Amino acid sequence: MAAIRHPITYRFPDSFPVCPGQRVLVPLATRKAMGIVLRPTSGVPPGIEVREALRALDPEPVLSPELVRLGIWISDYYLAPPGEVFRAMLPLRRETRRARLVRLTDEGKRKMGELAASLLEESRGSQEVALLAYLDRHPGASVEILHKKFPEALQRALAQIWVTIEEAERERSRRKVFAVRLVGPLPERQPRLSPVARRIIETLERQGPAEDHRQLLEAARANLDNLRTLSRAGLIELGGADTRGLSPGKRSVARDGGFPNGDLEAPPSLTPSQSNVLNDIFPRLDSGGFSAVLLHGITGSGKTEIYLRLIGRCLEQGRSALMLVPEIALTPAMQSLFFSRFGEQVALLHSGLTEGERDDAWWRLRRGEAKVVLGTRSAVFAPLANLGAVIVDEEHDSSYKQDETPRYHGRDVAVVRAQFAGAIALLGSATPSLESYWNAREGKYHLATLAERVGGRKLAAVEVVDMRQEFRETHTQVPISRRLKEEIAAQVQASAQTMLLLNRRGYSWFLLCRSCGQTQRCVNCSISLTYHRREHRLICHYCGYSAAIPSVCPVCGSEYLRYVGEGTEKIEQKFAELFPGARVARLDRDVARRRSEFLRVLSDFRKGKIDILVGTQLIAKGHDFPGVTLVGVVSADIGLGLPDFRAAERTFQLLTQVAGRAGRGDAAGRVLVQTFFPDHYAIRLAADQNFDGFFSKEMSFRRMMHYPPITVLANVVAQHEKLERAAQVAKEMGEFFTKVEGQFPGIKILGPGPAPLARVERRFRIQFLLKSVSRTRLHALLKQLADHCDQSGIQPREVMIDVDPVSIM
Ligand code: ADP
Ligand code: ZN
Ligand code: ZN
């Protein structure tokens, strides 16, 4: 229900005048919701019901007119409900919170009757019945509560679609602290007291009255409901004081990261190429208008220094600056660089912060105490006034695209934000996306180039190892060729550092039954489960579902189960065995989840305490490890086979980026790439580090296949837990497309067909792909589609519309 496509009109009582950008609490259907005031209207068309708004949530607008405008633009461009967009823009969650509520489906209601009847006969309890009955009494109970009460039954009920999960906004309850005391002496122990009630009373008897109920709850391992029950029973008394948080303006200011603000570091003197680039960019900044610049700088060419100087110049002019990086947790070096240059003016904004930290950073920016933001995707909405520059580092990185509603692309929104603010947009990469490079070629962006590495260092020499040849000569399928083994042995001998890239985490790719040929699949998604040795479980890389390792094939009962393929875990283990003297470590998303371990590996590797680092693309991203002289790519091919038109581009980017990690120090670097497709242009041109060559080659493919940047693309997916419903929605949409197709020449509609990932997180997915020569026309078609869906009773959650998708899987 939160996904309403059109703004709603409310009346505001005179007692609280509001202005655009202000957060308000309003009634929505039967509940309360947080809203953002968009614009005043005078006069409402007849027939439209106008409801009374409840109250303002903040004394002042939280969004500047510029950000309100940006939100409206996003909502329109990406066909996303405005409420969802503004929620994504505002990190502040203090007043309302998002709840995930569980509701009975019609099927569930029917089932409840059925189960209850059969149970009467058997006269024994069942978790499912208890769950359904509970939901009947408490419609819209939260997922968390149900999960605690009926863990397994909830899973089963979801799988059977007896219940569904719905998202809703709830006004955050005022956090109260109750004092708790016993009501008189208990005459004698009540025999029917539950164990938890007994614990509460015993604790109170032992400790005396509790001033803060939370402490009591902890001591007695109880919850607030238990207290309420005892209070209603007249056994205890609750009394209390309201302890709402202080208003944001009065909150104490916490420092990000805790970096000392002592002496700021002086920047190094610029190289001639860096000076050239800045001489090109500064006048654009000084002129005070919008301009977009693409900085194509090879790996190790010193792009970061360009960013820092541009930010410095903004500050000198009293303006602010915003820089996006793909994954901040991965670049602690970048953070310390920012703090050492700009001290307290820096605020970090990323998802690794606690809610409180994010709030603090946000308000510091809002109040103008911090003027430089370093953050990930959603930091593009940082409340900075008088913006001078918006910088997007590694602009080609696909993590800038949000993969849930609103499906915006952080890089593209950054450019629009700069445009609205009259600022510079600077997009930087060693491997620009085809879109951005095309924009530069077309003159939409200005192109700046850093063609040499700092200090005259050479790019690493790349050697391609043909794994077909390896197989022919050795007659065994091994993950590591003799050549790579040899090279690494030499590295270990010479105490030099090596990085090994394998874009697959886990131990083995999947568990295969050799009798029936089945692999163990996820129950929610149509993909194979990956074996993780550390957890000793099979894990789904899409939804996180995990299963125990079966001892026999669940399909045919055979015992001949076999692990197939090598993941990072296995390669790490293999190298540790091959080179017993070497220190081997691993970096992938599994390690990154344990932040301290991740930081330790990163810093140990930088300090030379690790000889061989095995990792996924995480190790390819932007790191500056001066000691690495050999990079091995265990398999360049994973990804090339995916049914996605960006497969070659991604492979090229990944190989070029990882090759760029070699030879950043004084010694020259080498790269070894193992592949079964040594002639593929993405691999050949990455080996030559020939970006322009790749660009022309790939553009001719895109032109031939009518893919972006030649056309604009939208991915439209009908999705539902029930295949029939997904099919029905797809059919509706198909009929709509057929009907209106004639009005939209130049748009090609492919589908419906099963999406390459035919089922994800329990939902079946049926896909249409829309290719258009004109963006305006595609947009008009999608708008009509959205309206049509609304009118035909298709819920927003049943249709995914992805404009400019980065993945069409
Ligand atoms: P990129 O991001 O383009 O791959 P970096 O910004 O990481 O490159 O720079 C590569 C290395 O060169 C870093 O170690 C950086 O400190 C160093 N560097 C950059 N600019 C200069 C400069 N003007 N003088 C000396 N060293 C520099
Ligand atoms: Zn089997
Ligand atoms: Zn899954």
mmCIF file of C-alpha atoms and ligand atoms in Angstrom, residues 522 524-525 540 542-545, ligand 3:
data_model
loop_
_atom_site.group_PDB
_atom_site.id
_atom_site.type_symbol
_atom_site.label_atom_id
_atom_site.label_comp_id
_atom_site.label_asym_id
_atom_site.label_seq_id
_atom_site.Cartn_x
_atom_site.Cartn_y
_atom_site.Cartn_z
ATOM 1 C CA CYS A 522 17.355 -23.007 -3.676
ATOM 2 C CA ASN A 524 13.080 -19.749 -3.271
ATOM 3 C CA CYS A 525 15.086 -19.073 -6.417
ATOM 4 C CA CYS A 540 21.832 -19.349 -2.023
ATOM 5 C CA TYR A 542 20.502 -14.516 -4.136
ATOM 6 C CA CYS A 543 18.291 -14.797 -1.094
ATOM 7 C CA GLY A 544 20.608 -16.214 1.555
ATOM 8 C CA TYR A 545 18.586 -19.405 2.043
HETATM 9 ZN ZN ZN B 3 17.515 -18.220 -3.082
#
